[in-house]
Coordinates of C-alpha atoms and ligand atoms in Angstrom, one line a residue:
X13 CA -0.1 -0.1 0.2
X14 CA 1.1 3.7 -0.7
X15 CA 0.3 6.9 0.6
X16 CA -1.4 9.6 -1.9
X17 CA -2.1 12.9 -2.1
X18 CA -5.5 13.5 -2.1
X19 CA -6.6 15.8 -4.8
X20 CA -7.1 20.1 -3.5
X21 CA -11.3 20.3 -3.4
X22 CA -11.0 23.4 -5.2
X23 CA -9.5 24.4 -8.5
X24 CA -5.7 26.6 -8.1
X25 CA -6.8 29.7 -8.5
X26 CA -10.3 29.7 -6.6
X27 CA -8.7 31.8 -3.8
X28 CA -7.4 33.9 -5.3
X29 CA -6.8 36.8 -4.6
X30 CA -6.5 35.6 -1.1
X31 CA -4.0 32.8 -2.1
X32 CA -2.5 32.9 -5.7
X33 CA -2.5 30.3 -8.1
X34 CA 1.1 30.3 -8.3
X35 CA 1.1 30.2 -4.2
X36 CA -1.0 26.6 -4.8
X37 CA 0.5 25.4 -7.6
X38 CA 3.8 25.1 -5.3
X39 CA 2.1 25.0 -2.3
X40 CA 0.2 21.7 -3.0
X41 CA 2.0 20.5 -6.0
X42 CA 5.1 20.7 -5.3
X43 CA 5.3 20.8 -1.1
X44 CA 3.1 18.8 -0.4
X45 CA 3.0 16.0 -2.9
X46 CA 6.9 15.9 -2.3
X47 CA 6.0 15.3 1.3
X48 CA 3.6 12.7 0.3
X49 CA 6.6 10.9 -2.9
X50 CA 8.6 10.7 0.8
X51 CA 6.5 9.3 3.1
X52 CA 6.5 6.6 0.3
X53 CA 10.7 6.2 0.1
X54 CA 10.7 5.9 3.6
X55 CA 8.3 3.6 4.2
X56 CA 8.2 1.0 1.8
X57 CA 8.8 -2.3 2.3
X58 CA 8.2 -1.5 6.2
X59 CA 5.2 -1.9 8.1
X60 CA 4.6 1.3 8.6
X61 CA 3.0 1.1 5.0
X62 CA 0.1 -0.9 5.8
X63 CA -0.8 2.1 8.5
X64 CA -3.4 4.6 8.0
X65 CA -1.5 8.5 8.2
X66 CA -3.0 8.6 11.3
X67 CA -2.2 6.5 13.4
X68 CA 1.4 7.1 11.9
X69 CA 0.9 10.5 12.8
X70 CA -0.5 9.6 16.6
X71 CA 2.7 7.1 17.1
X72 CA 5.8 7.6 14.8
X73 CA 8.3 9.4 17.2
X74 CA 10.4 12.1 15.8
X75 CA 11.9 12.0 12.5
X76 CA 12.1 12.5 9.4
X77 CA 9.5 9.3 8.6
X78 CA 6.5 11.6 10.9
X79 CA 8.0 14.2 9.2
X80 CA 6.5 12.7 6.2
X81 CA 3.8 11.6 7.5
X82 CA 2.2 15.0 10.0
X83 CA 2.9 17.4 7.0
X84 CA 1.2 15.4 5.1
X85 CA -1.6 14.4 7.2
X86 CA -1.5 18.3 7.7
X87 CA -2.1 19.4 4.2
X88 CA -4.6 16.5 3.8
X89 CA -6.3 18.8 6.6
X90 CA -4.9 22.6 6.0
X91 CA -6.9 22.7 2.4
X92 CA -10.2 21.6 3.5
X93 CA -10.2 24.1 6.1
X94 CA -10.3 26.3 3.4
X95 CA -13.8 28.1 0.8
X96 CA -13.1 30.2 -2.6
X97 CA -16.3 31.7 -0.4
X98 CA -14.9 30.9 3.7
X99 CA -14.8 33.4 6.2
X100 CA -17.7 35.2 8.2
X101 CA -18.5 32.9 11.6
X102 CA -19.2 29.6 12.9
X103 CA -23.3 28.9 13.5
X104 CA -24.7 25.8 15.8
X105 CA -22.9 24.1 18.3
X106 CA -19.4 25.2 17.5
X107 CA -20.6 28.7 18.3
X108 CA -22.1 28.0 21.4
X109 CA -19.0 25.9 22.6
X110 CA -17.0 28.8 21.0
X111 CA -18.7 31.4 23.0
X112 CA -18.3 29.0 26.8
X113 CA -14.8 28.4 25.9
X114 CA -13.6 32.1 25.1
X115 CA -16.0 34.5 24.9
X116 CA -16.7 35.1 21.1
X117 CA -15.6 33.8 17.4
X118 CA -13.9 37.7 17.9
X119 CA -12.1 36.9 20.6
X120 CA -11.1 33.1 19.0
X121 CA -9.9 34.3 15.7
X122 CA -7.8 37.0 17.7
X123 CA -6.2 34.0 19.5
X124 CA -5.5 32.0 16.1
X125 CA -4.0 35.3 15.0
X126 CA -1.9 35.3 17.9
X127 CA -0.8 32.2 18.0
X128 CA -0.4 31.6 13.8
X129 CA 1.9 35.5 14.4
X130 CA 4.2 34.6 16.7
X131 CA 5.2 31.6 16.2
X132 CA 8.1 31.7 15.5
X133 CA 9.6 29.9 12.3
X134 CA 8.0 27.1 10.5
X135 CA 5.0 25.5 12.1
X136 CA 1.3 25.4 12.1
X137 CA -1.2 27.1 14.3
X138 CA -4.5 24.9 15.4
X139 CA -8.4 24.7 16.7
X140 CA -8.5 22.0 19.4
X141 CA -10.3 19.5 21.4
X142 CA -10.0 18.3 24.4
X143 CA -10.5 15.3 25.6
X144 CA -13.1 17.0 28.5
X145 CA -15.0 19.1 25.2
X146 CA -13.1 22.6 25.5
X147 CA -11.6 24.2 22.7
X148 CA -8.3 24.5 22.7
X149 CA -5.5 27.2 20.9
X150 CA -1.9 27.1 20.3
X151 CA 0.9 26.4 17.7
X152 CA 3.4 23.4 17.0
X153 CA 6.9 23.8 15.7
X154 CA 7.6 22.2 12.3
X155 CA 5.4 19.2 11.7
X156 CA 3.9 18.8 15.0
X157 CA 0.7 18.0 15.3
X158 CA -1.9 18.1 18.2
X159 CA -3.1 14.4 17.5
X160 CA 0.6 13.6 19.6
X161 CA -1.3 15.2 22.3
X162 CA -4.4 13.0 22.0
X163 CA -6.1 15.8 20.8
X164 CA -7.9 16.8 18.1
X165 CA -7.5 19.1 15.3
X166 CA -10.6 20.9 13.9
X167 CA -8.6 23.3 12.0
X168 CA -5.2 24.2 11.1
X169 CA -3.3 27.4 9.9
X170 CA -0.1 26.7 7.9
X171 CA 2.1 29.4 8.7
X172 CA 5.3 28.3 6.5
X173 CA 6.4 30.4 4.9
X174 CA 5.5 28.5 1.8
X175 CA 2.4 29.1 2.5
X176 CA 2.0 32.7 1.7
X177 CA 5.5 34.4 1.0
X178 CA 4.5 34.7 -2.8
X179 CA 1.1 36.9 -1.5
X180 CA 2.6 38.4 1.5
X181 CA 6.0 38.2 1.7
X182 CA 7.6 38.7 5.6
X183 CA 3.4 39.8 6.7
X184 CA 3.2 37.2 7.6
X185 CA -0.2 38.9 9.9
X186 CA -1.8 39.6 6.2
X187 CA -2.0 36.5 5.4
X188 CA -3.7 35.2 8.7
X189 CA -6.1 38.2 7.8
X190 CA -7.7 37.4 4.4
X191 CA -7.2 32.7 5.3
X192 CA -9.7 34.3 9.2
X193 CA -11.9 36.5 7.4
X194 CA -12.3 35.8 3.9
X195 CA -11.1 31.8 3.4
X196 CA -11.9 29.6 6.6
X197 CA -13.7 27.0 5.9
X198 CA -16.2 27.1 9.3
X199 CA -18.6 23.8 7.9
X200 CA -15.6 22.4 8.0
X201 CA -14.8 22.8 11.4
X202 CA -18.2 22.4 12.9
X203 CA -18.0 18.9 10.7
X204 CA -14.9 18.0 12.7
X205 CA -16.2 19.4 16.0
X206 CA -19.1 17.3 15.8
X207 CA -17.2 14.7 14.7
X208 CA -16.3 14.6 18.4
X209 CA -18.4 15.0 20.1
X210 CA -19.7 11.7 18.6
X211 CA -16.5 10.3 18.8
X212 CA -16.5 11.6 22.8
X213 CA -20.3 10.2 23.5
X214 CA -19.0 6.2 22.0
X215 CA -15.7 6.4 24.1
X216 CA -17.4 7.2 27.0
X217 CA -20.9 5.1 26.2
X218 CA -17.6 2.5 26.4
X219 CA -16.7 3.5 29.1
Ligands
FE27 FE1 2.8 23.7 3.8

């Protein structure tokens, strides 16, 4: 079995002008594909080749194979966190949870902006849900992923320079603001939250 590059959920130019076609060309066709190809090369003929990507991210020790697996997972997730008509505010059960944990969606967006802006060097900003159902915002370095700490990711924001440099050069915060205001796909975040709630209920029943 080998790991595959899932299709982009939209056309390469669909996120313009907030993220241009050239950015998606390099980010998806070169960087994301490169992580998948390197993961396949690193796991060929090994038991890891028959595990799921998520299992690899949860269990592999730090090192090159973890980095390729986590970057493959992170990018697959990141593309789904954006939509050509994204932005706005969350609704439904997710919105209630956000208001309970952060006070408002605006406060959550500010925390995401700070986490993404202040991550030093390459990394990711995340909205996650803990086992007790509460939400948490933080950033991770390089390829690191909240699954390693047993948290469930709801939203990922790539702050490696390759994610924004062609469009925004050094101005990372402008990219973050465009992501939050125009690209963020709240429906995907809400679907992940709903799945985490169902997963928690099943877990409680078994316990
Ligand atoms: Fe990236």
